[in-house]
Amino acid sequence: MTGIPLVDLGAQHEQVAEEVDAGWADVLKSTAFIGGPQVATFEAEFAEYSGVRHCVGVGSGTDALELALRALGLEHGSDRDECVLPANTFVATAEAVVRAGGRPVLVDCEADTGLIDVHALAGALGPRTRAVIPVHLYGQTAPVELIRPLARAAGAAVVEDAAQAQGARRHGVCAGGLGDVAATSFYPGKNLGAYGDGGAVLTGDPELARRVRLLREHGSPRKYEHTELGFNSRLDTLQAVVLSAKLRRLSHWNAARRTAAARYARLLSRLPAVRGPVVLEGNEPVWHLYVVRVPARDRVLELLRAEGIGAGVHYPTPLHLTGAFGGLGHGEGDFPVAERLAGKLLSLPLFPEITGTQQERVVEVLGEALEETS
Ligand SMILES: *Cc1c(COP(=O)(O)O)cnc(C)c1O
C-alpha cells in the first residue's frame, strides 16, 4: 500500500477544481487582485455560515489574532496589557499578543481534552488583563460559557482562537460566535483552507469590525487618508474564490471527518495502550486533528513514518519551553499537564476523503509499533 498522508489536499482540490478554474479566470480578466467583489461575497458567506454578523478577511490567522487584539485597543508597545492563553497552543496565539503590544500570560490545560484549564485561567486574571484567548484545539471548542463571565468580571474581552474549528459547535453555537471576537485561519491545511495564506476576524460588534477593516488597510478609511497607524493584511481575491467554493462543501467535509473519527474510535478500541481523544460534553467537534496519546511516542512516530503513515505531533513543545517565549521567565514544571501531554500526543492521518481501508492500515501499523516498543 502507498503512504497515507496526514492531510490530503489533492483530494479536496479535485472537488472544487472546476469552480476554482472558472472563478480564477474571472479574476484574471478583471485584474481586481486586491479587493475584488469576491472578497466581500466570501466574507458575507462565511459570516452567515458561522452565525455572526461581521466577517473581515485578512492576510493570515496570525494577523487575524493581532488585528482583533489591536481593534480591542491593546496599546502597541506598552507590554503591560495582559492576554491569558493556554500553554499548549500553536505559537501564533502568543506571537500575535506580543505583536499587538501585549504580554502573554500562559495557563495550563485540562488533562482530558487539552482545552484551557478554566480554574487556572480564573487565577491568572488581574487588573491588567485585557483579553482571554481560549483556543478551540484540534477542532473542539473551549467551554466559553464558563470563561465569559470570568473575563467580563475582570473587564477583559474573550477572543476565540478558532483557527482549527471552522464549523465546530458548542451547545449549538458555532465557533466564532461564542466570544466577543474570533480569529480564524485559512492556512491550506485547516478545515477551510485557501491556496496560500489567509484568515478572518469574526465578530458581532460592528465597531470592532469597522476597526479591523481600518487596520487591515493601512488605517485608511479612504484612499490616501490615514487616520491611524495600521498595516497591510488583506485577503486576496484569488483566495476568496477558493474559499467560497470550499465553503459550500465544508459541512459535508466536516461530517465526513466525524464519520472518520467515529471509525478510529471503533478501530482503536482494540489497542488498550492508546488513549483516544475526549470530547467535552455539549461539543460538536470538526476534528481538525485526531490526536491520541501513546507511550514511547517518539519511537512510535518513527515506526509509523517508516511505514509511510503521515502521523504528526501537535505540539511537541509547550510555549513556555520554546526559545521564542523564554523571556516570559517560565521553566520546566510550570505547566505540568501541558508538559506531560506534549510527550504523548500523536496526530493520526485524518481528512474528509480518508477511506476505511486507510484507517485500518493506520491502526494496524500503530498496533505493531506499540508492540515493538512495549
Ligand atoms: C493555524 C493556527 C494559527 C495561525 O494561523 P496562520 O494562518 O497560519 O497564521 C493560529 N492559531 C492556531 C491554533 C492555529 O492552528
Short mmCIF file of C-alpha atoms and ligand atoms in Angstrom, two decimals:
data_model
loop_
_atom_site.label_atom_id
_atom_site.label_comp_id
_atom_site.label_asym_id
_atom_site.label_seq_id
_atom_site.Cartn_x
_atom_site.Cartn_y
_atom_site.Cartn_z
CA MET A 1 0.00 0.00 0.00
CA THR A 2 1.25 3.53 -0.71
CA GLY A 3 1.70 6.02 2.07
CA ILE A 4 -1.14 7.68 3.95
CA PRO A 5 -0.65 11.43 4.41
CA LEU A 6 -1.67 13.39 7.49
CA VAL A 7 -3.87 15.51 5.22
CA ASP A 8 -4.63 15.09 1.51
CA LEU A 9 -5.22 18.47 -0.08
CA GLY A 10 -5.21 16.99 -3.58
CA ALA A 11 -8.38 15.01 -2.93
CA GLN A 12 -10.08 18.21 -1.81
CA HIS A 13 -8.90 20.22 -4.79
CA GLU A 14 -10.36 17.73 -7.25
CA GLN A 15 -13.83 18.52 -5.91
CA VAL A 16 -13.55 22.28 -6.40
CA ALA A 17 -11.16 22.37 -9.38
CA GLU A 18 -13.75 23.44 -11.97
CA GLU A 19 -15.22 26.16 -9.80
CA VAL A 20 -11.79 27.48 -8.92
CA ASP A 21 -10.67 27.48 -12.57
CA ALA A 22 -13.76 29.43 -13.65
CA GLY A 23 -13.57 31.83 -10.69
CA TRP A 24 -9.87 32.48 -11.18
CA ALA A 25 -10.40 33.12 -14.90
CA ASP A 26 -12.87 35.87 -13.93
CA VAL A 27 -10.37 37.44 -11.54
CA LEU A 28 -7.57 37.29 -14.12
CA LYS A 29 -9.83 39.00 -16.63
CA SER A 30 -10.91 41.74 -14.24
CA THR A 31 -7.39 42.05 -12.69
CA ALA A 32 -9.02 43.04 -9.38
CA PHE A 33 -6.42 41.04 -7.45
CA ILE A 34 -6.87 43.10 -4.28
CA GLY A 35 -10.32 43.95 -3.00
CA GLY A 36 -12.28 42.32 -5.80
CA PRO A 37 -16.01 41.77 -5.21
CA GLN A 38 -15.33 38.06 -4.48
CA VAL A 39 -13.79 39.06 -1.13
CA ALA A 40 -16.96 40.77 0.16
CA THR A 41 -19.02 37.86 -1.17
CA PHE A 42 -16.95 35.33 0.74
CA GLU A 43 -16.97 37.50 3.88
CA ALA A 44 -20.78 37.58 3.81
CA GLU A 45 -21.00 33.83 3.17
CA PHE A 46 -18.61 32.92 5.95
CA ALA A 47 -20.31 35.29 8.43
CA GLU A 48 -23.62 33.61 7.67
CA TYR A 49 -22.12 30.13 7.93
CA SER A 50 -20.62 30.99 11.32
CA GLY A 51 -23.77 32.70 12.56
CA VAL A 52 -22.04 36.03 13.27
CA ARG A 53 -22.83 39.45 11.88
CA HIS A 54 -19.39 40.52 10.61
CA CYS A 55 -16.50 38.76 8.89
CA VAL A 56 -13.38 40.66 7.84
CA GLY A 57 -10.92 38.79 5.63
CA VAL A 58 -7.24 39.34 6.41
CA GLY A 59 -3.83 38.04 5.40
CA SER A 60 -3.47 35.11 7.82
CA GLY A 61 -4.78 33.62 11.05
CA THR A 62 -1.91 35.17 12.97
CA ASP A 63 -2.80 38.59 11.56
CA ALA A 64 -6.46 37.97 12.43
CA LEU A 65 -5.49 37.45 16.08
CA GLU A 66 -3.26 40.52 16.09
CA LEU A 67 -5.87 42.70 14.39
CA ALA A 68 -8.61 41.54 16.76
CA LEU A 69 -6.40 42.42 19.74
CA ARG A 70 -5.40 45.77 18.28
CA ALA A 71 -9.02 46.56 17.47
CA LEU A 72 -9.81 45.88 21.14
CA GLY A 73 -7.36 48.65 21.96
CA LEU A 74 -4.26 46.83 23.16
CA GLU A 75 -1.76 49.58 23.34
CA HIS A 76 1.11 48.99 20.96
CA GLY A 77 4.43 48.68 22.72
CA SER A 78 3.10 49.09 26.23
CA ASP A 79 3.86 45.47 27.26
CA ARG A 80 1.51 46.00 30.17
CA ASP A 81 -1.71 44.72 28.67
CA GLU A 82 -2.02 41.04 29.53
CA CYS A 83 -3.71 38.33 27.48
CA VAL A 84 -4.35 34.94 29.07
CA LEU A 85 -3.94 31.88 26.83
CA PRO A 86 -3.13 28.18 27.12
CA ALA A 87 0.50 27.00 27.11
CA ASN A 88 -0.33 24.14 24.71
CA THR A 89 -1.26 26.01 21.56
CA PHE A 90 0.33 26.78 18.21
CA VAL A 91 2.92 29.50 18.64
CA ALA A 92 0.83 32.05 16.68
CA THR A 93 -1.64 32.58 19.54
CA ALA A 94 1.07 34.03 21.77
CA GLU A 95 3.03 35.60 18.92
CA ALA A 96 0.02 37.74 17.99
CA VAL A 97 -0.27 39.02 21.57
CA VAL A 98 3.33 40.21 21.56
CA ARG A 99 2.97 41.73 18.09
CA ALA A 100 -0.12 43.61 19.25
CA GLY A 101 1.93 45.04 22.11
CA GLY A 102 0.62 42.84 24.91
CA ARG A 103 2.12 40.31 27.26
CA PRO A 104 1.06 36.65 27.04
CA VAL A 105 0.07 35.11 30.37
CA LEU A 106 0.17 31.34 29.98
CA VAL A 107 -2.01 28.88 31.85
CA ASP A 108 -2.19 25.09 31.90
CA CYS A 109 -4.71 22.89 30.11
CA GLU A 110 -7.20 20.20 31.11
CA ALA A 111 -5.71 16.69 31.16
CA ASP A 112 -8.69 15.09 29.36
CA THR A 113 -9.34 17.45 26.48
CA GLY A 114 -6.23 19.60 26.26
CA LEU A 115 -8.51 22.66 26.33
CA ILE A 116 -7.64 25.64 28.54
CA ASP A 117 -7.99 24.93 32.28
CA VAL A 118 -10.76 27.31 33.36
CA HIS A 119 -9.72 27.29 37.04
CA ALA A 120 -6.15 28.14 36.13
CA LEU A 121 -7.49 30.85 33.85
CA ALA A 122 -9.54 32.35 36.69
CA GLY A 123 -6.39 32.51 38.81
CA ALA A 124 -4.45 34.26 36.07
CA LEU A 125 -6.85 37.19 35.65
CA GLY A 126 -5.78 40.52 37.10
CA PRO A 127 -6.15 44.27 36.77
CA ARG A 128 -4.02 44.30 33.61
CA THR A 129 -5.90 41.53 31.81
CA ARG A 130 -7.32 42.87 28.57
CA ALA A 131 -8.21 39.64 26.82
CA VAL A 132 -8.63 35.93 27.34
CA ILE A 133 -7.84 33.75 24.33
CA PRO A 134 -9.37 30.27 24.52
CA VAL A 135 -8.08 28.05 21.73
CA HIS A 136 -10.54 25.63 20.11
CA LEU A 137 -7.86 22.97 19.97
CA TYR A 138 -7.96 20.19 17.36
CA GLY A 139 -11.47 21.23 16.28
CA GLN A 140 -13.45 21.26 19.51
CA THR A 141 -14.46 24.45 21.26
CA ALA A 142 -13.36 25.51 24.71
CA PRO A 143 -16.16 25.96 27.30
CA VAL A 144 -16.52 29.65 26.52
CA GLU A 145 -19.75 29.99 28.55
CA LEU A 146 -17.63 29.40 31.69
CA ILE A 147 -14.92 31.77 30.51
CA ARG A 148 -17.12 34.72 29.51
CA PRO A 149 -18.40 35.64 32.99
CA LEU A 150 -14.87 35.38 34.44
CA ALA A 151 -13.49 37.61 31.69
CA ARG A 152 -16.36 40.07 32.00
CA ALA A 153 -15.84 40.41 35.76
CA ALA A 154 -12.17 41.18 35.08
CA GLY A 155 -13.06 43.71 32.36
CA ALA A 156 -11.42 41.55 29.70
CA ALA A 157 -12.64 40.53 26.26
CA VAL A 158 -12.92 36.94 25.04
CA VAL A 159 -11.02 36.42 21.78
CA GLU A 160 -11.60 32.96 20.34
CA ASP A 161 -8.70 31.33 18.51
CA ALA A 162 -10.94 29.47 16.07
CA ALA A 163 -8.22 28.57 13.55
CA GLN A 164 -8.84 24.84 14.00
CA ALA A 165 -12.59 24.95 14.44
CA GLN A 166 -14.47 26.18 11.36
CA GLY A 167 -17.99 24.88 11.80
CA ALA A 168 -17.47 23.41 15.28
CA ARG A 169 -20.36 23.96 17.65
CA ARG A 170 -20.82 24.26 21.39
CA HIS A 171 -24.40 23.82 22.62
CA GLY A 172 -25.43 24.55 19.05
CA VAL A 173 -23.49 27.81 18.70
CA CYS A 174 -20.81 27.93 16.02
CA ALA A 175 -17.17 28.69 16.85
CA GLY A 176 -16.59 32.35 16.10
CA GLY A 177 -19.82 33.41 17.77
CA LEU A 178 -19.00 32.24 21.30
CA GLY A 179 -16.86 35.19 22.46
CA ASP A 180 -16.59 38.91 21.74
CA VAL A 181 -14.43 38.45 18.67
CA ALA A 182 -12.79 35.49 16.96
CA ALA A 183 -9.82 34.87 14.71
CA THR A 184 -9.62 32.09 12.19
CA SER A 185 -7.06 30.86 9.67
CA PHE A 186 -7.38 29.68 6.10
CA TYR A 187 -3.91 28.12 6.01
CA PRO A 188 -4.19 25.35 3.39
CA GLY A 189 -4.30 22.50 5.92
CA LYS A 190 -7.15 23.91 8.01
CA ASN A 191 -10.69 22.56 7.66
CA LEU A 192 -11.44 25.52 5.38
CA GLY A 193 -8.14 26.09 3.62
CA ALA A 194 -7.07 28.54 0.91
CA TYR A 195 -4.32 28.06 -1.67
CA GLY A 196 -1.94 30.28 0.25
CA ASP A 197 -2.23 32.32 3.43
CA GLY A 198 -5.48 33.86 4.61
CA GLY A 199 -7.52 34.47 7.72
CA ALA A 200 -10.55 36.28 9.06
CA VAL A 201 -11.86 38.14 12.08
CA LEU A 202 -15.43 37.34 13.11
CA THR A 203 -17.48 39.47 15.47
CA GLY A 204 -20.99 40.57 16.30
CA ASP A 205 -19.69 44.01 17.25
CA PRO A 206 -19.95 46.49 14.36
CA GLU A 207 -17.42 48.86 15.92
CA LEU A 208 -14.79 46.12 16.26
CA ALA A 209 -15.43 45.06 12.67
CA ARG A 210 -15.03 48.65 11.49
CA ARG A 211 -11.74 48.98 13.35
CA VAL A 212 -10.36 45.73 11.90
CA ARG A 213 -11.31 46.90 8.39
CA LEU A 214 -9.44 50.13 9.03
CA LEU A 215 -6.35 48.47 10.47
CA ARG A 216 -6.01 45.84 7.72
CA GLU A 217 -5.89 48.64 5.13
CA HIS A 218 -3.15 50.99 6.39
CA GLY A 219 -5.53 52.68 8.86
CA SER A 220 -7.23 54.13 5.84
CA PRO A 221 -10.98 54.82 5.63
CA ARG A 222 -10.49 56.35 2.15
CA LYS A 223 -7.60 56.12 -0.28
CA TYR A 224 -4.61 58.18 0.91
CA GLU A 225 -6.35 59.22 4.09
CA HIS A 226 -4.77 57.55 7.13
CA THR A 227 -6.49 58.20 10.41
CA GLU A 228 -4.32 55.83 12.42
CA LEU A 229 -1.33 53.54 12.13
CA GLY A 230 -2.46 50.31 10.55
CA PHE A 231 -0.81 47.77 8.32
CA ASN A 232 -1.33 45.73 5.18
CA SER A 233 -3.18 42.49 5.79
CA ARG A 234 -5.85 41.66 3.25
CA LEU A 235 -7.46 38.52 1.95
CA ASP A 236 -6.58 38.11 -1.76
CA THR A 237 -9.35 37.96 -4.33
CA LEU A 238 -7.96 34.67 -5.72
CA GLN A 239 -8.09 33.13 -2.24
CA ALA A 240 -11.66 34.33 -1.72
CA VAL A 241 -12.71 32.40 -4.85
CA VAL A 242 -11.19 29.18 -3.46
CA LEU A 243 -12.74 29.74 -0.05
CA SER A 244 -16.25 30.33 -1.43
CA ALA A 245 -16.03 27.13 -3.45
CA LYS A 246 -14.79 25.15 -0.46
CA LEU A 247 -17.25 26.72 1.99
CA ARG A 248 -20.14 25.20 0.02
CA ARG A 249 -18.70 21.78 0.88
CA LEU A 250 -17.47 22.44 4.40
CA SER A 251 -20.46 20.98 6.26
CA HIS A 252 -20.22 17.86 4.14
CA TRP A 253 -16.46 17.58 4.72
CA ASN A 254 -16.82 18.15 8.47
CA ALA A 255 -19.44 15.40 8.58
CA ALA A 256 -17.02 13.08 6.76
CA ARG A 257 -14.35 13.93 9.36
CA ARG A 258 -16.82 12.99 12.11
CA THR A 259 -17.50 9.67 10.42
CA ALA A 260 -13.77 9.01 10.17
CA ALA A 261 -13.27 9.95 13.83
CA ALA A 262 -16.00 7.52 14.88
CA ARG A 263 -14.32 4.81 12.82
CA TYR A 264 -10.96 5.45 14.51
CA ALA A 265 -12.67 5.21 17.90
CA ARG A 266 -14.01 1.77 16.97
CA LEU A 267 -10.73 0.54 15.48
CA LEU A 268 -8.63 1.84 18.36
CA SER A 269 -10.74 0.11 20.98
CA ARG A 270 -8.63 -2.99 20.40
CA LEU A 271 -5.44 -1.15 21.37
CA PRO A 272 -5.71 -0.57 25.14
CA ALA A 273 -2.37 1.30 25.26
CA VAL A 274 -3.86 4.09 23.13
CA ARG A 275 -5.89 6.85 24.77
CA GLY A 276 -8.36 8.32 22.35
CA PRO A 277 -9.47 11.95 22.25
CA VAL A 278 -12.09 13.08 24.78
CA VAL A 279 -14.97 15.26 23.60
CA LEU A 280 -16.28 17.79 26.10
CA GLU A 281 -19.98 17.45 26.79
CA GLY A 282 -22.01 19.86 24.67
CA ASN A 283 -19.43 19.95 21.87
CA GLU A 284 -19.83 19.03 18.23
CA PRO A 285 -16.19 18.88 17.06
CA VAL A 286 -14.97 19.16 13.47
CA TRP A 287 -11.85 17.03 14.01
CA HIS A 288 -9.25 19.32 12.54
CA LEU A 289 -6.84 16.80 14.06
CA TYR A 290 -7.36 13.35 15.53
CA VAL A 291 -5.00 13.30 18.49
CA VAL A 292 -4.37 10.20 20.60
CA ARG A 293 -1.92 9.56 23.43
CA VAL A 294 0.58 6.75 23.28
CA PRO A 295 3.54 5.52 25.34
CA ALA A 296 7.04 5.79 23.81
CA ARG A 297 5.60 8.36 21.43
CA ASP A 298 8.79 9.41 19.62
CA ARG A 299 9.69 5.82 18.75
CA VAL A 300 6.11 5.01 17.74
CA LEU A 301 6.10 8.07 15.48
CA GLU A 302 9.34 6.93 13.86
CA LEU A 303 7.93 3.47 13.21
CA LEU A 304 4.73 4.90 11.70
CA ARG A 305 6.68 7.19 9.41
CA ALA A 306 8.93 4.34 8.32
CA GLU A 307 5.75 2.59 7.13
CA GLY A 308 4.58 5.67 5.23
CA ILE A 309 2.00 6.78 7.78
CA GLY A 310 1.95 10.58 7.94
CA ALA A 311 1.45 10.96 11.68
CA GLY A 312 2.37 14.21 13.43
CA VAL A 313 2.70 15.87 16.83
CA HIS A 314 0.64 18.91 17.77
CA TYR A 315 2.59 20.25 19.52
CA PRO A 316 5.91 18.80 20.70
CA THR A 317 6.86 21.76 22.96
CA PRO A 318 4.57 23.86 25.16
CA LEU A 319 5.08 27.58 24.54
CA HIS A 320 6.85 28.30 27.83
CA LEU A 321 9.65 25.90 26.90
CA THR A 322 10.24 27.36 23.43
CA GLY A 323 13.09 29.75 22.76
CA ALA A 324 10.70 32.40 21.50
CA PHE A 325 8.95 32.69 24.85
CA GLY A 326 11.92 32.11 27.12
CA GLY A 327 11.61 35.80 28.02
CA LEU A 328 8.43 35.09 29.97
CA GLY A 329 10.62 33.56 32.66
CA HIS A 330 8.99 30.17 32.95
CA GLY A 331 10.73 26.86 33.40
CA GLU A 332 10.09 23.16 33.32
CA GLY A 333 7.34 22.13 35.73
CA ASP A 334 5.37 25.39 35.48
CA PHE A 335 2.59 23.85 33.36
CA PRO A 336 2.82 20.16 34.21
CA VAL A 337 -0.27 18.98 32.35
CA ALA A 338 0.77 20.63 29.09
CA GLU A 339 4.29 19.23 29.52
CA ARG A 340 3.08 15.71 30.22
CA LEU A 341 0.73 15.75 27.22
CA ALA A 342 3.41 17.09 24.87
CA GLY A 343 5.39 13.89 25.34
CA LYS A 344 2.48 11.59 24.50
CA LEU A 345 0.42 13.28 21.79
CA LEU A 346 0.21 11.69 18.37
CA SER A 347 -1.93 13.02 15.50
CA LEU A 348 -3.21 10.31 13.16
CA PRO A 349 -4.00 10.95 9.48
CA LEU A 350 -7.49 12.39 9.15
CA PHE A 351 -9.11 14.23 6.24
CA PRO A 352 -12.61 14.07 4.74
CA GLU A 353 -11.65 11.63 1.98
CA ILE A 354 -9.73 9.13 4.12
CA THR A 355 -11.03 5.60 3.48
CA GLY A 356 -11.86 2.85 5.93
CA THR A 357 -9.05 0.78 4.45
CA GLN A 358 -6.55 3.57 5.05
CA GLN A 359 -7.71 3.95 8.66
CA GLU A 360 -7.47 0.20 9.24
CA ARG A 361 -3.91 0.30 7.92
CA VAL A 362 -3.02 3.20 10.26
CA VAL A 363 -4.35 1.31 13.28
CA GLU A 364 -2.66 -1.91 12.22
CA VAL A 365 0.75 -0.22 11.91
CA LEU A 366 0.15 1.63 15.18
CA GLY A 367 -0.60 -1.69 16.90
CA GLU A 368 2.62 -3.20 15.55
CA ALA A 369 4.63 -0.16 16.62
CA LEU A 370 3.22 -0.33 20.14
CA GLU A 371 4.06 -4.00 20.37
CA GLU A 372 7.59 -3.34 19.24
CA THR A 373 8.10 -0.61 21.84
CA SER A 374 6.36 -2.26 24.79
C1 LIG B 1 -3.05 27.79 12.21
C2 LIG B 1 -3.21 28.41 13.54
C3 LIG B 1 -3.00 29.79 13.76
C4 LIG B 1 -2.35 30.70 12.76
O1 LIG B 1 -2.85 30.75 11.50
P1 LIG B 1 -1.95 31.20 10.24
O2 LIG B 1 -2.97 31.40 9.19
O3 LIG B 1 -1.01 30.08 9.95
O4 LIG B 1 -1.26 32.46 10.60
C5 LIG B 1 -3.30 30.31 14.99
N1 LIG B 1 -3.75 29.52 15.99
C6 LIG B 1 -3.95 28.21 15.84
C7 LIG B 1 -4.47 27.41 16.98
C8 LIG B 1 -3.68 27.60 14.61
O5 LIG B 1 -3.86 26.28 14.47
#
